[in-house]
Amino acid sequence: MAKNTDTNYAELDEKALNEKLVKAQETLVTTKQSHRSGELTNPRVLNATRKDIARIKTALKQLKLKESE
């Protein structure tokens, strides 16, 4: 399965990654609320947002590991 991401998180700095993480977490909260109220037409957005959050957290962890070396 091909990755469907537009952003290469490994190329971003820590500040940009943290901003994207906050934005993705906010998106997840609003998407969950939409899903509960029945307004969400595509529930796959929830899974995609969770995966984006995981990718961002992985990139942050790799960045911190590089800095510690």
GROMACS .gro file of C-alpha atoms in nm:
model
   69
    1MET     CA    1   0.000   0.000   0.000
    2ALA     CA    2   0.142   0.336  -0.099
    3LYS     CA    3   0.174   0.615   0.151
    4ASN     CA    4  -0.070   0.893   0.086
    5THR     CA    5   0.116   1.175   0.259
    6ASP     CA    6   0.200   1.510   0.113
    7THR     CA    7   0.454   1.599   0.379
    8ASN     CA    8   0.790   1.442   0.443
    9TYR     CA    9   0.803   1.485   0.820
   10ALA     CA   10   1.170   1.387   0.841
   11GLU     CA   11   1.266   1.711   0.666
   12LEU     CA   12   1.087   1.940   0.911
   13ASP     CA   13   1.234   2.094   1.224
   14GLU     CA   14   1.107   2.040   1.577
   15LYS     CA   15   0.899   2.358   1.591
   16ALA     CA   16   0.716   2.279   1.266
   17LEU     CA   17   0.656   1.921   1.377
   18ASN     CA   18   0.509   2.036   1.707
   19GLU     CA   19   0.279   2.280   1.526
   20LYS     CA   20   0.161   2.005   1.290
   21LEU     CA   21   0.109   1.771   1.586
   22VAL     CA   22  -0.113   2.021   1.767
   23LYS     CA   23  -0.311   2.088   1.450
   24ALA     CA   24  -0.356   1.715   1.381
   25GLN     CA   25  -0.469   1.650   1.738
   26GLU     CA   26  -0.724   1.932   1.711
   27THR     CA   27  -0.844   1.787   1.382
   28LEU     CA   28  -0.883   1.446   1.545
   29VAL     CA   29  -1.097   1.592   1.824
   30THR     CA   30  -1.328   1.776   1.586
   31THR     CA   31  -1.351   1.474   1.358
   32LYS     CA   32  -1.444   1.250   1.651
   33GLN     CA   33  -1.718   1.496   1.748
   34SER     CA   34  -1.850   1.499   1.393
   35HIS     CA   35  -1.849   1.120   1.387
   36ARG     CA   36  -2.045   1.099   1.712
   37SER     CA   37  -2.306   1.344   1.588
   38GLY     CA   38  -2.342   1.160   1.257
   39GLU     CA   39  -2.216   1.449   1.044
   40LEU     CA   40  -1.901   1.272   0.927
   41THR     CA   41  -1.945   1.131   0.578
   42ASN     CA   42  -1.609   0.953   0.555
   43PRO     CA   43  -1.505   0.777   0.878
   44ARG     CA   44  -1.169   0.684   0.724
   45VAL     CA   45  -1.059   1.038   0.806
   46LEU     CA   46  -1.031   0.930   1.171
   47ASN     CA   47  -0.785   0.654   1.087
   48ALA     CA   48  -0.585   0.875   0.851
   49THR     CA   49  -0.557   1.148   1.115
   50ARG     CA   50  -0.440   0.898   1.377
   51LYS     CA   51  -0.176   0.771   1.135
   52ASP     CA   52  -0.058   1.125   1.063
   53ILE     CA   53  -0.022   1.186   1.436
   54ALA     CA   54   0.183   0.867   1.466
   55ARG     CA   55   0.405   0.973   1.175
   56ILE     CA   56   0.466   1.313   1.333
   57LYS     CA   57   0.547   1.161   1.671
   58THR     CA   58   0.787   0.917   1.505
   59ALA     CA   59   0.964   1.202   1.325
   60LEU     CA   60   0.992   1.396   1.652
   61LYS     CA   61   1.139   1.092   1.827
   62GLN     CA   62   1.392   1.035   1.547
   63LEU     CA   63   1.489   1.402   1.558
   64LYS     CA   64   1.549   1.386   1.933
   65LEU     CA   65   1.753   1.068   1.895
   66LYS     CA   66   1.972   1.237   1.631
   67GLU     CA   67   2.028   1.533   1.862
   68SER     CA   68   2.130   1.312   2.153
   69GLU     CA   69   2.403   1.138   1.950
   0.00000   0.00000   0.00000
